[in-house]
One Martini backbone bead per residue (centre of mass of N, CA, C, O) as a GRO file, in nm:
protein
  325
    1MET     BB    1   0.226   1.266  -0.717
    2ARG     BB    2   0.135   1.530  -0.769
    3ALA     BB    3   0.349   1.681  -0.597
    4ALA     BB    4   0.588   1.571  -0.774
    5ARG     BB    5   0.497   1.714  -1.020
    6ALA     BB    6   0.484   2.010  -0.918
    7ILE     BB    7   0.791   2.025  -0.889
    8SER     BB    8   0.879   1.965  -1.172
    9LEU     BB    9   0.730   2.194  -1.304
   10LEU     BB   10   0.898   2.437  -1.135
   11LEU     BB   11   1.186   2.345  -1.231
   12LEU     BB   12   1.136   2.390  -1.511
   13LEU     BB   13   1.103   2.684  -1.504
   14GLN     BB   14   1.337   2.744  -1.359
   15ALA     BB   15   1.540   2.652  -1.611
   16ARG     BB   16   1.366   2.788  -1.884
   17ARG     BB   17   1.132   3.013  -1.802
   18THR     BB   18   0.956   2.899  -2.064
   19MET     BB   19   0.664   2.722  -2.126
   20THR     BB   20   0.444   2.541  -2.261
   21GLY     BB   21   0.190   2.320  -2.226
   22ALA     BB   22   0.276   2.096  -2.424
   23GLU     BB   23   0.584   2.079  -2.307
   24LEU     BB   24   0.514   1.996  -2.044
   25ALA     BB   25   0.342   1.762  -2.101
   26ALA     BB   26   0.559   1.610  -2.256
   27GLU     BB   27   0.774   1.625  -1.986
   28LEU     BB   28   0.552   1.487  -1.780
   29GLU     BB   29   0.336   1.284  -1.909
   30VAL     BB   30   0.056   1.465  -1.981
   31SER     BB   31  -0.193   1.651  -1.975
   32GLU     BB   32  -0.287   1.971  -2.016
   33ARG     BB   33  -0.493   1.971  -1.814
   34THR     BB   34  -0.300   1.915  -1.588
   35VAL     BB   35  -0.112   2.138  -1.609
   36GLN     BB   36  -0.350   2.357  -1.519
   37ARG     BB   37  -0.393   2.220  -1.253
   38ASP     BB   38  -0.104   2.270  -1.142
   39VAL     BB   39  -0.060   2.581  -1.208
   40LEU     BB   40  -0.317   2.623  -0.997
   41ALA     BB   41  -0.179   2.495  -0.727
   42LEU     BB   42   0.038   2.678  -0.727
   43ALA     BB   43  -0.059   2.946  -0.705
   44GLU     BB   44  -0.234   2.896  -0.433
   45ALA     BB   45   0.057   2.836  -0.296
   46GLY     BB   46   0.214   3.129  -0.408
   47VAL     BB   47   0.347   3.060  -0.672
   48PRO     BB   48   0.491   3.286  -0.924
   49VAL     BB   49   0.251   3.225  -1.182
   50TYR     BB   50   0.218   3.247  -1.522
   51ALA     BB   51   0.052   3.353  -1.836
   52ASP     BB   52   0.137   3.396  -2.159
   53ARG     BB   53   0.042   3.558  -2.435
   54GLY     BB   54   0.060   3.446  -2.758
   55ARG     BB   55   0.329   3.313  -2.974
   56ALA     BB   56   0.548   3.360  -2.716
   57GLY     BB   57   0.417   3.198  -2.477
   58GLY     BB   58   0.337   3.082  -2.160
   59TYR     BB   59   0.508   2.967  -1.888
   60ARG     BB   60   0.585   3.133  -1.578
   61LEU     BB   61   0.796   3.322  -1.385
   62LEU     BB   62   0.901   3.522  -1.150
   63ASP     BB   63   1.125   3.743  -1.175
   64GLY     BB   64   1.384   3.584  -0.943
   65TYR     BB   65   1.258   3.338  -0.891
   66ARG     BB   66   1.327   3.052  -0.619
   67THR     BB   67   1.380   2.740  -0.549
   68ARG     BB   68   1.483   2.596  -0.233
   69LEU     BB   69   1.588   2.353   0.031
   70THR     BB   70   1.687   2.554   0.286
   71GLY     BB   71   1.393   2.514   0.452
   72LEU     BB   72   1.536   2.267   0.575
   73ASP     BB   73   1.596   2.088   0.799
   74ARG     BB   74   1.752   1.820   0.952
   75ALA     BB   75   1.466   1.644   1.013
   76GLU     BB   76   1.343   1.653   0.737
   77ALA     BB   77   1.551   1.553   0.569
   78GLU     BB   78   1.562   1.262   0.697
   79VAL     BB   79   1.281   1.214   0.640
   80LEU     BB   80   1.311   1.244   0.306
   81LEU     BB   81   1.530   1.014   0.317
   82LEU     BB   82   1.347   0.763   0.382
   83ALA     BB   83   1.191   0.741   0.112
   84GLY     BB   84   1.479   0.598   0.007
   85LEU     BB   85   1.409   0.330   0.025
   86PRO     BB   86   1.581   0.070  -0.178
   87GLY     BB   87   1.383  -0.175  -0.227
   88PRO     BB   88   1.124  -0.054  -0.362
   89LEU     BB   89   1.220   0.111  -0.560
   90GLY     BB   90   1.378  -0.071  -0.720
   91ASP     BB   91   1.145  -0.265  -0.793
   92MET     BB   92   1.015   0.003  -0.940
   93GLY     BB   93   1.253   0.163  -1.115
   94LEU     BB   94   1.356   0.408  -0.890
   95ASP     BB   95   1.665   0.464  -0.785
   96ALA     BB   96   1.769   0.659  -0.964
   97PRO     BB   97   1.598   0.912  -0.863
   98ALA     BB   98   1.659   0.861  -0.575
   99LEU     BB   99   1.933   0.931  -0.569
  100ALA     BB  100   1.919   1.214  -0.700
  101ALA     BB  101   1.760   1.332  -0.466
  102ARG     BB  102   1.965   1.265  -0.230
  103LEU     BB  103   2.203   1.449  -0.382
  104LYS     BB  104   2.065   1.713  -0.348
  105VAL     BB  105   2.012   1.727  -0.066
  106LEU     BB  106   2.312   1.693   0.027
  107SER     BB  107   2.405   1.955  -0.132
  108GLU     BB  108   2.271   2.137   0.050
  109LEU     BB  109   2.299   2.004   0.383
  110GLY     BB  110   2.486   1.780   0.380
  111GLU     BB  111   2.555   1.480   0.548
  112ALA     BB  112   2.385   1.452   0.816
  113PRO     BB  113   2.082   1.361   0.692
  114ALA     BB  114   2.202   1.044   0.643
  115SER     BB  115   2.165   0.930   0.926
  116GLY     BB  116   1.868   0.830   0.893
  117VAL     BB  117   1.934   0.567   0.708
  118ARG     BB  118   2.130   0.437   0.952
  119ARG     BB  119   1.869   0.385   1.160
  120PHE     BB  120   1.699   0.287   0.936
  121HIS     BB  121   1.448   0.009   0.826
  122LEU     BB  122   1.263  -0.168   0.570
  123ASP     BB  123   1.121  -0.446   0.634
  124ALA     BB  124   0.851  -0.630   0.541
  125PRO     BB  125   0.827  -0.881   0.545
  126GLY     BB  126   0.775  -1.187   0.685
  127TRP     BB  127   0.890  -1.409   0.844
  128PHE     BB  128   1.022  -1.672   0.639
  129ARG     BB  129   0.996  -1.471   0.364
  130THR     BB  130   1.024  -1.460   0.037
  131ALA     BB  131   1.014  -1.121  -0.181
  132PRO     BB  132   1.005  -1.095  -0.509
  133ALA     BB  133   0.969  -0.936  -0.752
  134PRO     BB  134   0.776  -0.867  -0.989
  135PRO     BB  135   0.817  -0.873  -1.310
  136LEU     BB  136   0.611  -0.614  -1.372
  137LEU     BB  137   0.653  -0.377  -1.169
  138ALA     BB  138   0.808  -0.156  -1.344
  139GLU     BB  139   0.574  -0.118  -1.567
  140VAL     BB  140   0.349  -0.053  -1.367
  141SER     BB  141   0.504   0.209  -1.229
  142ARG     BB  142   0.514   0.366  -1.507
  143ALA     BB  143   0.206   0.398  -1.519
  144VAL     BB  144   0.194   0.534  -1.248
  145TRP     BB  145   0.379   0.774  -1.277
  146GLY     BB  146   0.280   0.874  -1.566
  147GLU     BB  147  -0.043   0.837  -1.599
  148ARG     BB  148  -0.092   0.558  -1.767
  149LEU     BB  149  -0.213   0.363  -1.942
  150LEU     BB  150  -0.298  -0.023  -1.885
  151ARG     BB  151  -0.228  -0.322  -2.024
  152ALA     BB  152  -0.365  -0.612  -1.872
  153GLY     BB  153  -0.291  -0.940  -1.761
  154TYR     BB  154  -0.484  -1.172  -1.556
  155ARG     BB  155  -0.536  -1.416  -1.336
  156ARG     BB  156  -0.837  -1.629  -1.355
  157GLY     BB  157  -0.761  -1.892  -1.271
  158ALA     BB  158  -0.722  -2.038  -1.581
  159ASP     BB  159  -0.748  -1.749  -1.684
  160THR     BB  160  -0.704  -1.469  -1.901
  161VAL     BB  161  -0.750  -1.105  -1.844
  162GLU     BB  162  -0.830  -0.832  -2.018
  163ARG     BB  163  -0.709  -0.478  -1.961
  164THR     BB  164  -0.771  -0.159  -1.941
  165LEU     BB  165  -0.624   0.068  -1.731
  166ARG     BB  166  -0.606   0.300  -1.415
  167PRO     BB  167  -0.343   0.360  -1.272
  168TYR     BB  168  -0.339   0.491  -0.904
  169GLY     BB  169  -0.155   0.259  -0.742
  170LEU     BB  170   0.083   0.127  -0.520
  171VAL     BB  171   0.116  -0.153  -0.274
  172LEU     BB  172   0.289  -0.242   0.026
  173LYS     BB  173   0.211  -0.575   0.172
  174ALA     BB  174   0.403  -0.793   0.350
  175GLY     BB  175   0.576  -0.818   0.038
  176ALA     BB  176   0.324  -0.749  -0.128
  177TRP     BB  177   0.201  -0.653  -0.446
  178TYR     BB  178  -0.061  -0.367  -0.543
  179LEU     BB  179  -0.312  -0.281  -0.777
  180VAL     BB  180  -0.453   0.028  -0.819
  181ALA     BB  181  -0.739   0.009  -1.015
  182ARG     BB  182  -0.941   0.094  -1.319
  183PRO     BB  183  -1.144   0.052  -1.584
  184ASP     BB  184  -1.149   0.181  -1.883
  185GLY     BB  185  -1.490   0.352  -1.862
  186ALA     BB  186  -1.526   0.384  -1.565
  187ASP     BB  187  -1.710   0.547  -1.322
  188GLY     BB  188  -1.503   0.675  -1.134
  189ALA     BB  189  -1.323   0.591  -0.827
  190ASP     BB  190  -1.548   0.337  -0.729
  191GLY     BB  191  -1.395   0.124  -0.968
  192ALA     BB  192  -1.191   0.033  -0.784
  193ARG     BB  193  -0.930  -0.194  -0.765
  194VAL     BB  194  -0.736  -0.506  -0.676
  195TYR     BB  195  -0.400  -0.622  -0.813
  196ARG     BB  196  -0.191  -0.861  -0.832
  197VAL     BB  197   0.116  -0.842  -0.955
  198ASP     BB  198   0.197  -1.157  -0.963
  199ARG     BB  199  -0.081  -1.210  -1.177
  200LEU     BB  200   0.057  -1.083  -1.386
  201VAL     BB  201   0.137  -1.146  -1.745
  202THR     BB  202   0.069  -0.828  -1.866
  203ALA     BB  203   0.257  -0.516  -1.923
  204GLU     BB  204   0.149  -0.231  -2.090
  205PRO     BB  205   0.238   0.111  -2.135
  206LEU     BB  206   0.107   0.359  -2.287
  207ASP     BB  207   0.050   0.678  -2.461
  208ARG     BB  208  -0.198   0.714  -2.278
  209PRO     BB  209  -0.314   0.938  -2.089
  210PHE     BB  210  -0.505   1.003  -1.765
  211ASP     BB  211  -0.746   1.131  -1.570
  212ARG     BB  212  -0.692   1.202  -1.241
  213ASP     BB  213  -0.890   1.164  -0.951
  214GLU     BB  214  -0.804   1.362  -0.697
  215ARG     BB  215  -1.020   1.261  -0.475
  216PHE     BB  216  -0.814   0.990  -0.470
  217ASP     BB  217  -0.739   0.784  -0.199
  218LEU     BB  218  -0.522   0.546  -0.128
  219ALA     BB  219  -0.518   0.512   0.176
  220ALA     BB  220  -0.823   0.491   0.202
  221PHE     BB  221  -0.893   0.282   0.055
  222TRP     BB  222  -0.720   0.040   0.161
  223GLU     BB  223  -0.825   0.060   0.431
  224ALA     BB  224  -1.117  -0.047   0.348
  225LYS     BB  225  -1.028  -0.291   0.152
  226ALA     BB  226  -0.924  -0.446   0.410
  227GLU     BB  227  -1.159  -0.446   0.595
  228GLU     BB  228  -1.348  -0.602   0.391
  229PHE     BB  229  -1.186  -0.845   0.343
  230ALA     BB  230  -1.183  -0.955   0.639
  231ARG     BB  231  -1.493  -0.966   0.665
  232SER     BB  232  -1.532  -1.191   0.427
  233LEU     BB  233  -1.386  -1.391   0.574
  234LEU     BB  234  -1.540  -1.349   0.859
  235ARG     BB  235  -1.853  -1.583   0.870
  236GLU     BB  236  -1.760  -1.704   1.149
  237SER     BB  237  -1.795  -1.842   1.485
  238VAL     BB  238  -1.678  -1.863   1.809
  239LEU     BB  239  -1.659  -2.003   2.149
  240VAL     BB  240  -1.430  -1.863   2.383
  241ARG     BB  241  -1.203  -1.923   2.629
  242LEU     BB  242  -0.951  -1.707   2.812
  243SER     BB  243  -0.658  -1.649   2.911
  244PRO     BB  244  -0.442  -1.418   2.981
  245LEU     BB  245  -0.248  -1.513   2.788
  246ALA     BB  246  -0.414  -1.526   2.526
  247VAL     BB  247  -0.496  -1.223   2.521
  248GLU     BB  248  -0.193  -1.115   2.500
  249ARG     BB  249  -0.170  -1.346   2.205
  250LEU     BB  250  -0.383  -1.302   1.990
  251PRO     BB  251  -0.276  -1.049   1.805
  252HIS     BB  252  -0.009  -1.255   1.743
  253LEU     BB  253  -0.174  -1.565   1.637
  254LEU     BB  254  -0.387  -1.390   1.486
  255GLU     BB  255  -0.592  -1.206   1.326
  256PRO     BB  256  -0.615  -0.887   1.410
  257HIS     BB  257  -0.904  -0.823   1.352
  258ALA     BB  258  -1.028  -1.043   1.484
  259ALA     BB  259  -0.895  -1.015   1.786
  260ARG     BB  260  -1.066  -0.725   1.799
  261LEU     BB  261  -1.336  -0.849   1.798
  262ALA     BB  262  -1.338  -1.039   2.021
  263LEU     BB  263  -1.237  -0.868   2.265
  264ALA     BB  264  -1.468  -0.672   2.213
  265THR     BB  265  -1.654  -0.932   2.390
  266ALA     BB  266  -1.548  -0.928   2.632
  267GLY     BB  267  -1.600  -1.019   2.972
  268GLU     BB  268  -1.597  -1.087   3.244
  269PRO     BB  269  -1.402  -1.243   3.476
  270ASP     BB  270  -1.329  -1.514   3.625
  271GLY     BB  271  -1.215  -1.687   3.909
  272GLU     BB  272  -0.963  -1.767   3.685
  273GLY     BB  273  -0.941  -1.497   3.483
  274TRP     BB  274  -1.136  -1.571   3.240
  275VAL     BB  275  -1.259  -1.532   2.905
  276THR     BB  276  -1.555  -1.469   2.711
  277VAL     BB  277  -1.537  -1.515   2.322
  278ARG     BB  278  -1.600  -1.386   1.993
  279LEU     BB  279  -1.465  -1.566   1.717
  280PRO     BB  280  -1.379  -1.471   1.430
  281VAL     BB  281  -1.410  -1.695   1.126
  282GLU     BB  282  -1.378  -1.837   0.853
  283SER     BB  283  -1.361  -2.151   0.962
  284PRO     BB  284  -1.358  -2.435   1.126
  285GLU     BB  285  -1.051  -2.519   1.008
  286VAL     BB  286  -0.926  -2.305   1.114
  287ALA     BB  287  -1.016  -2.275   1.400
  288TYR     BB  288  -0.850  -2.515   1.467
  289ASP     BB  289  -0.567  -2.407   1.390
  290GLU     BB  290  -0.578  -2.145   1.566
  291LEU     BB  291  -0.642  -2.292   1.857
  292LEU     BB  292  -0.381  -2.472   1.870
  293ARG     BB  293  -0.191  -2.215   1.909
  294LEU     BB  294  -0.320  -2.205   2.235
  295GLY     BB  295  -0.384  -2.464   2.346
  296PRO     BB  296  -0.418  -2.456   2.723
  297GLU     BB  297  -0.557  -2.125   2.695
  298ALA     BB  298  -0.797  -2.268   2.551
  299GLU     BB  299  -1.166  -2.304   2.526
  300LEU     BB  300  -1.404  -2.450   2.390
  301LEU     BB  301  -1.778  -2.437   2.342
  302GLU     BB  302  -1.845  -2.353   2.045
  303PRO     BB  303  -1.886  -2.600   1.860
  304PRO     BB  304  -1.926  -2.927   1.942
  305ALA     BB  305  -1.778  -3.056   1.698
  306LEU     BB  306  -1.524  -2.906   1.730
  307ARG     BB  307  -1.462  -2.969   2.038
  308ARG     BB  308  -1.408  -3.260   2.000
  309ARG     BB  309  -1.178  -3.244   1.799
  310LEU     BB  310  -0.992  -3.117   2.025
  311ALA     BB  311  -0.992  -3.325   2.209
  312GLN     BB  312  -0.863  -3.548   2.051
  313ALA     BB  313  -0.597  -3.402   1.998
  314ALA     BB  314  -0.529  -3.376   2.304
  315ALA     BB  315  -0.517  -3.685   2.356
  316ARG     BB  316  -0.294  -3.754   2.155
  317THR     BB  317  -0.099  -3.581   2.271
  318ALA     BB  318  -0.073  -3.703   2.552
  319ALA     BB  319  -0.013  -3.980   2.467
  320ARG     BB  320   0.266  -3.898   2.305
  321TYR     BB  321   0.402  -3.839   2.608
  322ALA     BB  322   0.322  -4.082   2.759
  323ALA     BB  323   0.505  -4.280   2.592
  324GLN     BB  324   0.799  -4.118   2.613
  325ARG     BB  325   0.870  -4.188   2.933
   0.00000   0.00000   0.00000
């Protein structure tokens, strides 16, 4: 977000020559303090931007300085255009600016870079799932993009809880949208939480901007949160023997994090080529369903009660097939 905002600031100064901090803040919908930080970042990056003092003062670029896109080669432009993948941007209400950006790139570099979007497409949801955009996604996106406080109500069980949030970013995971935000007034980005956007019942971007913690790394936060969530679910474990085919299929049939942990415990193959692993599971009930998916390529060793249940399921299956001969 900061990089996109800095580019917008640079283009505004290029187009209007001189603008005050208040004018830039109003145009970019941020605080004047944020404008000062962005100007400093541009200057540190080598952009000749400076401030004129006095009544007619403001921020301006060195006379004659202009930025152009011609520094992009074809490969770089194609990657840039891939950022305009239509589905998620349209869901967030950003399809119009994405189209404008694509047209600007094409106007500078010609039609050739568009070949990238004809060769790659992002289909985020899993197979056999429909993933309609949450009704309030566009409102949430406006708050995230404009760095505005968001007054939101979300479902918690049978209740609706209302909070004023500082929205740091949006994440699209397997077709589901998540908002990463922290309650306004909480100290530091360490208080950031994850909210499923489809569980929001109200979402109102406010006119009040907030100062974003520039140290906050959305990708790193999400990776850590996803790992923490996976670990929190895997509270129990079972001991299983796996055939070579089961070892190959495990990451595709079971939860990938659990599969990785299990395969890390594998010992040396036995005489049949099978290995014994300690498989983390959410519960015995979930383990029952997961092990049935592996069929005869897995043998549960413990716990005994679950082993008996699987043996009974196997016996019923064999009887069913025997009756149909």
